[in-house]
Amino acid sequence: MPELPEIRTLAEQMDRELAGSRITAVEVDQEKCLNRSVDSVRRGLVGRTLGPFEAHGKWIRSPLAEGGALAINLGMGAEVRLPRCAEETPENYKFRMHTADGGGLFIRFWWFGHVHLLDGTGGEGPMDRLGIDALDPALDCGAFRALLAGRRGGIKSFLLNQKNIAGIGNFYAHDLLARSGIHPMRPIPSLEPGEIGCMYRTMRDLLEASVALGGADYERDLYGRPGGFSRRRFIVGYREGEPCGRCGETVVKIRTGSTPGFICPDCQPEDPPGG
DNA sequence: CAAGGTGTTGTCCA
DNA sequence: ATGGACAACACCTT
């Protein structure tokens, strides 16, 4: 379930703990998480030096000083830990990397996730197909409008598609739309300029607020500490049957395409006034 | 206890 | 371009 705020929190911590460290050993017990064979990944990492860690959407990348890069995606909720902060036995972490300074990185994959070794030439992995990061400073309101221009589908599926904007998942999408007063199934062409501007500001406010708190409280960081962003902050997200945090109307759960969604029927009319 | 929902991504199909 | 179905098979709630 990690989305942009949780990934960004981890990337910042990994940058502090691991950037500049030389990799001394790599053990993998779950080969399907790799984009190459275990031997190939081990050969490509051991002896190399990790560069700065950067988040892009739900992916984390660290270029290697000798060329190429390490790319990590946590899928539906993996755990990433420093070895000294591991709570379980090492065997429970299917990817284990050790560094010369005595540190390292353990990853326990839950459903699935990815550790990719990239050769750095581009066009080789999922990261190359990502849209702009949702908190990229270059994504101002005008750029956000430009992304939506000419698009025809529903707004929620657009926001969840990482090729359009990277970092938004179902967890934050519920309130991003509710706080903007937009029904998830609204066709993009039906959105008023004012609604798009509101959605842009809400997206930045919501994600930045969670980043400032270290991400969602059900996720744990590199040290095993939970984030400070509680879902009690949501006005509709995961509040089925409870009053909407804005108007008090009862929140309902609906199907929004292939994902479940939570909406306030009053704040998010399917057919907006004047539309 | 068994069944079902859930979060992500890529691929395939209409 | 768009979305739906599906696969990857862990873990919690019902």
mmCIF file of C-alpha atoms (C1' of nucleotides) in Angstrom:
data_model
loop_
_atom_site.group_PDB
_atom_site.id
_atom_site.type_symbol
_atom_site.label_atom_id
_atom_site.label_comp_id
_atom_site.label_asym_id
_atom_site.label_seq_id
_atom_site.Cartn_x
_atom_site.Cartn_y
_atom_site.Cartn_z
ATOM 1 C CA MET A 1 0.000 0.000 0.000
ATOM 2 C CA PRO A 2 2.880 2.439 0.007
ATOM 3 C CA GLU A 3 2.216 5.493 -2.146
ATOM 4 C CA LEU A 4 4.143 8.681 -2.791
ATOM 5 C CA PRO A 5 4.461 9.973 0.815
ATOM 6 C CA GLU A 6 5.608 6.625 2.200
ATOM 7 C CA ILE A 7 8.019 6.025 -0.683
ATOM 8 C CA ARG A 8 9.445 9.524 -0.405
ATOM 9 C CA THR A 9 9.983 9.070 3.337
ATOM 10 C CA LEU A 10 11.861 5.829 2.754
ATOM 11 C CA ALA A 11 13.938 7.293 -0.061
ATOM 12 C CA GLU A 12 15.067 10.195 2.111
ATOM 13 C CA GLN A 13 16.090 7.793 4.873
ATOM 14 C CA MET A 14 17.839 5.458 2.464
ATOM 15 C CA ASP A 15 19.725 8.418 1.067
ATOM 16 C CA ARG A 16 20.995 9.338 4.531
ATOM 17 C CA GLU A 17 21.875 5.768 5.482
ATOM 18 C CA LEU A 18 23.118 4.201 2.259
ATOM 19 C CA ALA A 19 24.254 6.767 -0.304
ATOM 20 C CA GLY A 20 28.001 6.491 -0.797
ATOM 21 C CA SER A 21 28.204 2.991 0.665
ATOM 22 C CA ARG A 22 29.936 0.140 -1.149
ATOM 23 C CA ILE A 23 27.927 -3.056 -1.606
ATOM 24 C CA THR A 24 29.701 -6.135 -0.271
ATOM 25 C CA ALA A 25 27.060 -8.876 -0.567
ATOM 26 C CA VAL A 26 23.620 -9.514 -2.036
ATOM 27 C CA GLU A 27 21.349 -12.454 -1.160
ATOM 28 C CA VAL A 28 18.025 -13.085 -2.910
ATOM 29 C CA ASP A 29 15.517 -15.805 -1.988
ATOM 30 C CA GLN A 30 12.766 -14.615 -4.322
ATOM 31 C CA GLU A 31 14.113 -14.434 -7.832
ATOM 32 C CA LYS A 32 10.795 -13.400 -9.390
ATOM 33 C CA CYS A 33 11.240 -9.955 -7.846
ATOM 34 C CA LEU A 34 14.278 -9.353 -10.021
ATOM 35 C CA ASN A 35 14.441 -8.274 -13.636
ATOM 36 C CA ARG A 36 17.486 -10.510 -14.150
ATOM 37 C CA SER A 37 18.857 -13.687 -12.658
ATOM 38 C CA VAL A 38 20.129 -13.687 -9.084
ATOM 39 C CA ASP A 39 23.695 -14.108 -10.316
ATOM 40 C CA SER A 40 23.371 -11.262 -12.773
ATOM 41 C CA VAL A 41 21.994 -8.888 -10.151
ATOM 42 C CA ARG A 42 24.639 -9.941 -7.635
ATOM 43 C CA ARG A 43 27.435 -9.412 -10.146
ATOM 44 C CA GLY A 44 25.980 -6.026 -11.067
ATOM 45 C CA LEU A 45 25.761 -4.806 -7.468
ATOM 46 C CA VAL A 46 28.569 -6.308 -5.405
ATOM 47 C CA GLY A 47 31.620 -4.071 -5.343
ATOM 48 C CA ARG A 48 29.667 -1.072 -6.640
ATOM 49 C CA THR A 49 28.944 2.145 -4.761
ATOM 50 C CA LEU A 50 25.412 3.391 -4.177
ATOM 51 C CA GLY A 51 24.645 6.946 -5.288
ATOM 52 C CA PRO A 52 21.921 9.282 -4.029
ATOM 53 C CA PHE A 53 18.463 7.748 -3.530
ATOM 54 C CA GLU A 54 15.592 9.476 -5.275
ATOM 55 C CA ALA A 55 11.872 8.780 -5.299
ATOM 56 C CA HIS A 56 9.846 8.971 -8.489
ATOM 57 C CA GLY A 57 6.221 8.141 -7.857
ATOM 58 C CA LYS A 58 6.140 4.772 -6.116
ATOM 59 C CA TRP A 59 9.652 3.837 -7.257
ATOM 60 C CA ILE A 60 13.013 4.477 -5.624
ATOM 61 C CA ARG A 61 16.199 4.693 -7.659
ATOM 62 C CA SER A 62 19.858 4.910 -6.756
ATOM 63 C CA PRO A 63 22.378 5.335 -9.558
ATOM 64 C CA LEU A 64 25.580 3.353 -9.073
ATOM 65 C CA ALA A 65 28.844 5.257 -9.155
ATOM 66 C CA GLU A 66 30.203 2.778 -11.709
ATOM 67 C CA GLY A 67 27.153 3.136 -13.991
ATOM 68 C CA GLY A 68 23.707 1.620 -14.027
ATOM 69 C CA ALA A 69 21.203 1.931 -11.225
ATOM 70 C CA LEU A 70 19.282 0.093 -8.539
ATOM 71 C CA ALA A 71 15.489 0.522 -8.789
ATOM 72 C CA ILE A 72 13.023 -0.600 -6.121
ATOM 73 C CA ASN A 73 9.223 -0.872 -6.106
ATOM 74 C CA LEU A 74 7.368 -2.144 -3.045
ATOM 75 C CA GLY A 75 4.250 -3.376 -4.813
ATOM 76 C CA MET A 76 1.361 -3.971 -2.455
ATOM 77 C CA GLY A 77 3.175 -3.346 0.774
ATOM 78 C CA ALA A 78 6.660 -4.663 1.261
ATOM 79 C CA GLU A 79 8.790 -3.786 4.268
ATOM 80 C CA VAL A 80 12.182 -2.176 3.911
ATOM 81 C CA ARG A 81 14.555 -2.129 6.873
ATOM 82 C CA LEU A 82 18.071 -1.419 7.882
ATOM 83 C CA PRO A 83 19.514 -4.757 9.053
ATOM 84 C CA ARG A 84 20.011 -3.389 12.572
ATOM 85 C CA CYS A 85 16.313 -2.460 12.713
ATOM 86 C CA ALA A 86 15.025 -5.804 11.445
ATOM 87 C CA GLU A 87 12.337 -7.332 13.671
ATOM 88 C CA GLU A 88 12.259 -10.718 12.013
ATOM 89 C CA THR A 89 14.906 -13.259 11.182
ATOM 90 C CA PRO A 90 16.999 -12.395 8.110
ATOM 91 C CA GLU A 91 15.481 -15.305 6.167
ATOM 92 C CA ASN A 92 12.128 -13.543 6.233
ATOM 93 C CA TYR A 93 13.618 -10.743 4.183
ATOM 94 C CA LYS A 94 13.827 -12.132 0.659
ATOM 95 C CA PHE A 95 16.255 -9.471 -0.539
ATOM 96 C CA ARG A 96 19.313 -8.753 1.603
ATOM 97 C CA MET A 97 22.054 -6.327 0.690
ATOM 98 C CA HIS A 98 25.094 -5.619 2.866
ATOM 99 C CA THR A 99 27.461 -2.666 2.685
ATOM 100 C CA ALA A 100 31.109 -2.199 3.658
ATOM 101 C CA ASP A 101 30.300 0.143 6.538
ATOM 102 C CA GLY A 102 28.308 -2.574 8.293
ATOM 103 C CA GLY A 103 24.919 -1.344 7.085
ATOM 104 C CA GLY A 104 22.698 -2.597 4.344
ATOM 105 C CA LEU A 105 19.132 -3.033 3.209
ATOM 106 C CA PHE A 106 16.619 -5.816 3.872
ATOM 107 C CA ILE A 107 13.340 -6.095 1.947
ATOM 108 C CA ARG A 108 10.458 -8.359 2.896
ATOM 109 C CA PHE A 109 8.104 -8.658 -0.056
ATOM 110 C CA TRP A 110 4.482 -9.152 0.799
ATOM 111 C CA TRP A 111 2.655 -9.770 -2.436
ATOM 112 C CA PHE A 112 5.105 -8.684 -4.927
ATOM 113 C CA GLY A 113 7.576 -5.964 -5.468
ATOM 114 C CA HIS A 114 10.583 -5.375 -7.622
ATOM 115 C CA VAL A 115 14.310 -4.946 -7.274
ATOM 116 C CA HIS A 116 15.686 -4.100 -10.691
ATOM 117 C CA LEU A 117 19.242 -3.676 -11.865
ATOM 118 C CA LEU A 118 19.208 -1.121 -14.671
ATOM 119 C CA ASP A 119 22.103 -0.621 -17.054
ATOM 120 C CA GLY A 120 21.359 3.077 -17.276
ATOM 121 C CA THR A 121 20.819 3.269 -21.013
ATOM 122 C CA GLY A 122 17.128 4.056 -20.558
ATOM 123 C CA GLY A 123 14.037 2.506 -22.084
ATOM 124 C CA GLU A 124 14.630 -0.700 -20.188
ATOM 125 C CA GLY A 125 12.262 -0.644 -17.251
ATOM 126 C CA PRO A 126 8.909 0.449 -15.867
ATOM 127 C CA MET A 127 10.432 3.642 -14.457
ATOM 128 C CA ASP A 128 10.990 4.963 -17.952
ATOM 129 C CA ARG A 129 7.254 4.883 -18.579
ATOM 130 C CA LEU A 130 6.273 6.866 -15.475
ATOM 131 C CA GLY A 131 4.594 10.235 -15.731
ATOM 132 C CA ILE A 132 5.815 13.273 -13.820
ATOM 133 C CA ASP A 133 6.069 12.847 -10.040
ATOM 134 C CA ALA A 134 2.983 14.273 -8.332
ATOM 135 C CA LEU A 135 5.159 16.538 -6.148
ATOM 136 C CA ASP A 136 7.636 17.532 -8.857
ATOM 137 C CA PRO A 137 8.058 21.327 -8.622
ATOM 138 C CA ALA A 138 7.743 21.459 -12.416
ATOM 139 C CA LEU A 139 4.185 20.171 -12.115
ATOM 140 C CA ASP A 140 2.471 23.500 -11.562
ATOM 141 C CA CYS A 141 -1.221 24.114 -12.077
ATOM 142 C CA GLY A 142 -0.750 24.920 -15.759
ATOM 143 C CA ALA A 143 1.209 21.726 -16.377
ATOM 144 C CA PHE A 144 -1.466 19.763 -14.530
ATOM 145 C CA ARG A 145 -4.153 21.265 -16.777
ATOM 146 C CA ALA A 146 -2.078 20.418 -19.834
ATOM 147 C CA LEU A 147 -1.924 16.764 -18.783
ATOM 148 C CA LEU A 148 -5.722 16.609 -18.649
ATOM 149 C CA ALA A 149 -6.294 18.470 -21.901
ATOM 150 C CA GLY A 150 -7.777 16.271 -24.591
ATOM 151 C CA ARG A 151 -8.178 13.260 -22.321
ATOM 152 C CA ARG A 152 -11.466 11.433 -22.363
ATOM 153 C CA GLY A 153 -11.632 8.869 -19.577
ATOM 154 C CA GLY A 154 -12.799 9.035 -15.986
ATOM 155 C CA ILE A 155 -10.814 11.249 -13.637
ATOM 156 C CA LYS A 156 -10.013 8.587 -11.063
ATOM 157 C CA SER A 157 -8.563 6.068 -13.493
ATOM 158 C CA PHE A 158 -6.478 8.900 -14.958
ATOM 159 C CA LEU A 159 -5.067 9.771 -11.537
ATOM 160 C CA LEU A 160 -4.267 6.144 -10.719
ATOM 161 C CA ASN A 161 -2.482 5.517 -14.018
ATOM 162 C CA GLN A 162 1.204 5.989 -13.234
ATOM 163 C CA LYS A 163 1.944 6.850 -16.847
ATOM 164 C CA ASN A 164 -0.024 10.080 -16.402
ATOM 165 C CA ILE A 165 1.101 11.185 -12.944
ATOM 166 C CA ALA A 166 3.349 9.067 -10.722
ATOM 167 C CA GLY A 167 2.699 8.538 -7.040
ATOM 168 C CA ILE A 168 -1.071 8.570 -6.477
ATOM 169 C CA GLY A 169 -2.697 5.304 -5.378
ATOM 170 C CA ASN A 170 -6.154 4.350 -4.210
ATOM 171 C CA PHE A 171 -5.457 5.323 -0.585
ATOM 172 C CA TYR A 172 -4.991 9.046 -1.222
ATOM 173 C CA ALA A 173 -7.275 9.179 -4.280
ATOM 174 C CA HIS A 174 -10.459 8.910 -2.190
ATOM 175 C CA ASP A 175 -9.910 12.178 -0.334
ATOM 176 C CA LEU A 176 -8.134 13.937 -3.156
ATOM 177 C CA LEU A 177 -11.401 13.709 -5.107
ATOM 178 C CA ALA A 178 -13.730 14.218 -2.146
ATOM 179 C CA ARG A 179 -12.000 17.383 -0.971
ATOM 180 C CA SER A 180 -12.221 18.669 -4.537
ATOM 181 C CA GLY A 181 -15.929 17.872 -4.705
ATOM 182 C CA ILE A 182 -15.429 15.631 -7.740
ATOM 183 C CA HIS A 183 -17.085 12.255 -8.276
ATOM 184 C CA PRO A 184 -14.518 9.555 -9.216
ATOM 185 C CA MET A 185 -16.388 8.580 -12.382
ATOM 186 C CA ARG A 186 -16.653 12.117 -13.776
ATOM 187 C CA PRO A 187 -15.393 12.219 -17.383
ATOM 188 C CA ILE A 188 -12.344 14.457 -17.679
ATOM 189 C CA PRO A 189 -13.990 16.673 -20.363
ATOM 190 C CA SER A 190 -16.778 17.520 -17.885
ATOM 191 C CA LEU A 191 -14.379 19.097 -15.363
ATOM 192 C CA GLU A 192 -14.575 22.866 -15.021
ATOM 193 C CA PRO A 193 -11.306 24.871 -14.935
ATOM 194 C CA GLY A 194 -12.040 25.792 -11.331
ATOM 195 C CA GLU A 195 -12.469 22.150 -10.381
ATOM 196 C CA ILE A 196 -9.144 21.227 -11.970
ATOM 197 C CA GLY A 197 -7.405 24.024 -10.093
ATOM 198 C CA CYS A 198 -8.972 22.860 -6.849
ATOM 199 C CA MET A 199 -7.950 19.273 -7.545
ATOM 200 C CA TYR A 200 -4.370 20.380 -8.191
ATOM 201 C CA ARG A 201 -4.111 22.303 -4.919
ATOM 202 C CA THR A 202 -5.758 19.472 -3.013
ATOM 203 C CA MET A 203 -3.344 16.942 -4.489
ATOM 204 C CA ARG A 204 -0.330 18.963 -3.398
ATOM 205 C CA ASP A 205 -1.758 19.782 0.045
ATOM 206 C CA LEU A 206 -2.751 16.198 0.807
ATOM 207 C CA LEU A 207 0.493 14.575 -0.333
ATOM 208 C CA GLU A 208 2.695 17.238 1.251
ATOM 209 C CA ALA A 209 0.826 16.953 4.546
ATOM 210 C CA SER A 210 1.480 13.218 4.648
ATOM 211 C CA VAL A 211 5.136 13.616 3.613
ATOM 212 C CA ALA A 212 5.590 16.107 6.464
ATOM 213 C CA LEU A 213 4.301 13.461 8.886
ATOM 214 C CA GLY A 214 6.437 10.645 7.503
ATOM 215 C CA GLY A 215 3.635 8.908 5.584
ATOM 216 C CA ALA A 216 0.681 6.767 6.593
ATOM 217 C CA ASP A 217 0.556 5.334 10.105
ATOM 218 C CA TYR A 218 -0.007 1.758 8.901
ATOM 219 C CA GLU A 219 3.340 1.764 7.099
ATOM 220 C CA ARG A 220 6.721 1.582 8.765
ATOM 221 C CA ASP A 221 9.875 3.379 7.798
ATOM 222 C CA LEU A 222 13.484 2.224 7.401
ATOM 223 C CA TYR A 223 13.828 2.103 11.195
ATOM 224 C CA GLY A 224 10.536 0.313 11.831
ATOM 225 C CA ARG A 225 8.697 3.404 13.030
ATOM 226 C CA PRO A 226 5.135 4.077 11.868
ATOM 227 C CA GLY A 227 4.283 7.268 9.990
ATOM 228 C CA GLY A 228 2.173 10.013 11.532
ATOM 229 C CA PHE A 229 -0.564 10.364 8.904
ATOM 230 C CA SER A 230 -3.702 8.688 10.234
ATOM 231 C CA ARG A 231 -6.656 7.843 8.042
ATOM 232 C CA ARG A 232 -8.762 9.660 10.632
ATOM 233 C CA ARG A 233 -7.664 12.742 8.706
ATOM 234 C CA PHE A 234 -9.743 11.632 5.739
ATOM 235 C CA ILE A 235 -13.178 13.111 5.184
ATOM 236 C CA VAL A 236 -14.422 10.073 3.217
ATOM 237 C CA GLY A 237 -11.565 7.586 2.763
ATOM 238 C CA TYR A 238 -12.284 4.292 4.600
ATOM 239 C CA ARG A 239 -15.197 5.916 6.449
ATOM 240 C CA GLU A 240 -18.116 3.951 5.036
ATOM 241 C CA GLY A 241 -21.279 4.628 7.062
ATOM 242 C CA GLU A 242 -19.667 7.518 8.951
ATOM 243 C CA PRO A 243 -20.500 11.184 8.415
ATOM 244 C CA CYS A 244 -18.549 13.047 5.730
ATOM 245 C CA GLY A 245 -15.886 15.175 7.399
ATOM 246 C CA ARG A 246 -17.112 18.215 5.507
ATOM 247 C CA CYS A 247 -20.911 18.139 5.346
ATOM 248 C CA GLY A 248 -22.011 15.283 7.624
ATOM 249 C CA GLU A 249 -23.766 13.239 4.936
ATOM 250 C CA THR A 250 -23.183 9.482 5.229
ATOM 251 C CA VAL A 251 -20.150 8.221 3.294
ATOM 252 C CA VAL A 252 -20.872 5.362 0.909
ATOM 253 C CA LYS A 253 -18.610 2.764 -0.658
ATOM 254 C CA ILE A 254 -18.872 2.286 -4.416
ATOM 255 C CA ARG A 255 -17.070 0.535 -7.248
ATOM 256 C CA THR A 256 -14.996 2.983 -9.254
ATOM 257 C CA GLY A 257 -13.863 1.057 -12.273
ATOM 258 C CA SER A 258 -11.740 -1.798 -11.002
ATOM 259 C CA THR A 259 -10.979 -0.257 -7.616
ATOM 260 C CA PRO A 260 -13.192 0.320 -4.574
ATOM 261 C CA GLY A 261 -13.959 3.924 -3.764
ATOM 262 C CA PHE A 262 -15.445 6.030 -0.968
ATOM 263 C CA ILE A 263 -17.531 9.096 -1.715
ATOM 264 C CA CYS A 264 -19.792 11.652 -0.086
ATOM 265 C CA PRO A 265 -22.980 11.699 -2.183
ATOM 266 C CA ASP A 266 -23.540 15.364 -1.334
ATOM 267 C CA CYS A 267 -20.029 16.710 -1.914
ATOM 268 C CA GLN A 268 -19.409 14.585 -5.022
ATOM 269 C CA PRO A 269 -22.476 14.542 -7.274
ATOM 270 C CA GLU A 270 -22.147 12.314 -10.317
ATOM 271 C CA ASP A 271 -23.784 15.008 -12.428
ATOM 272 C CA PRO A 272 -22.494 18.353 -11.147
ATOM 273 C CA PRO A 273 -24.681 21.446 -11.324
ATOM 274 C CA GLY A 274 -24.381 23.033 -14.736
ATOM 275 C CA GLY A 275 -22.627 19.977 -16.143
ATOM 276 C "C1'" DC B 1 -12.061 -22.218 9.416
ATOM 277 C "C1'" DA B 2 -12.939 -20.891 4.817
ATOM 278 C "C1'" DA B 3 -13.914 -17.163 1.969
ATOM 279 C "C1'" DG B 4 -13.298 -12.688 0.434
ATOM 280 C "C1'" DG B 5 -11.355 -8.147 0.072
ATOM 281 C "C1'" DT B 6 -7.382 -5.341 -0.690
ATOM 282 C "C1'" DG B 7 -2.950 -2.554 -2.442
ATOM 283 C "C1'" DT B 8 0.340 -2.328 -7.275
ATOM 284 C "C1'" DT B 9 1.909 -3.142 -11.872
ATOM 285 C "C1'" DG B 10 2.259 -5.081 -16.541
ATOM 286 C "C1'" DT B 11 0.112 -7.457 -20.113
ATOM 287 C "C1'" DC B 12 -3.437 -8.858 -22.911
ATOM 288 C "C1'" DC B 13 -7.850 -8.028 -24.933
ATOM 289 C "C1'" DA B 14 -12.118 -5.600 -26.585
ATOM 290 C "C1'" DA C 1 -6.856 6.012 -26.342
ATOM 291 C "C1'" DT C 2 -9.517 3.609 -22.711
ATOM 292 C "C1'" DG C 3 -10.806 0.417 -19.453
ATOM 293 C "C1'" DG C 4 -11.638 -4.280 -17.924
ATOM 294 C "C1'" DA C 5 -9.965 -8.799 -16.634
ATOM 295 C "C1'" DC C 6 -6.132 -11.123 -14.924
ATOM 296 C "C1'" DA C 7 -1.938 -12.800 -12.665
ATOM 297 C "C1'" DA C 8 1.690 -12.378 -8.990
ATOM 298 C "C1'" DC C 9 -0.444 -15.865 -3.867
ATOM 299 C "C1'" DA C 10 0.227 -12.438 1.990
ATOM 300 C "C1'" DC C 11 -2.457 -11.095 5.442
ATOM 301 C "C1'" DC C 12 -6.429 -9.423 7.838
ATOM 302 C "C1'" DT C 13 -11.428 -9.358 8.574
ATOM 303 C "C1'" DT C 14 -15.813 -11.635 8.323
#
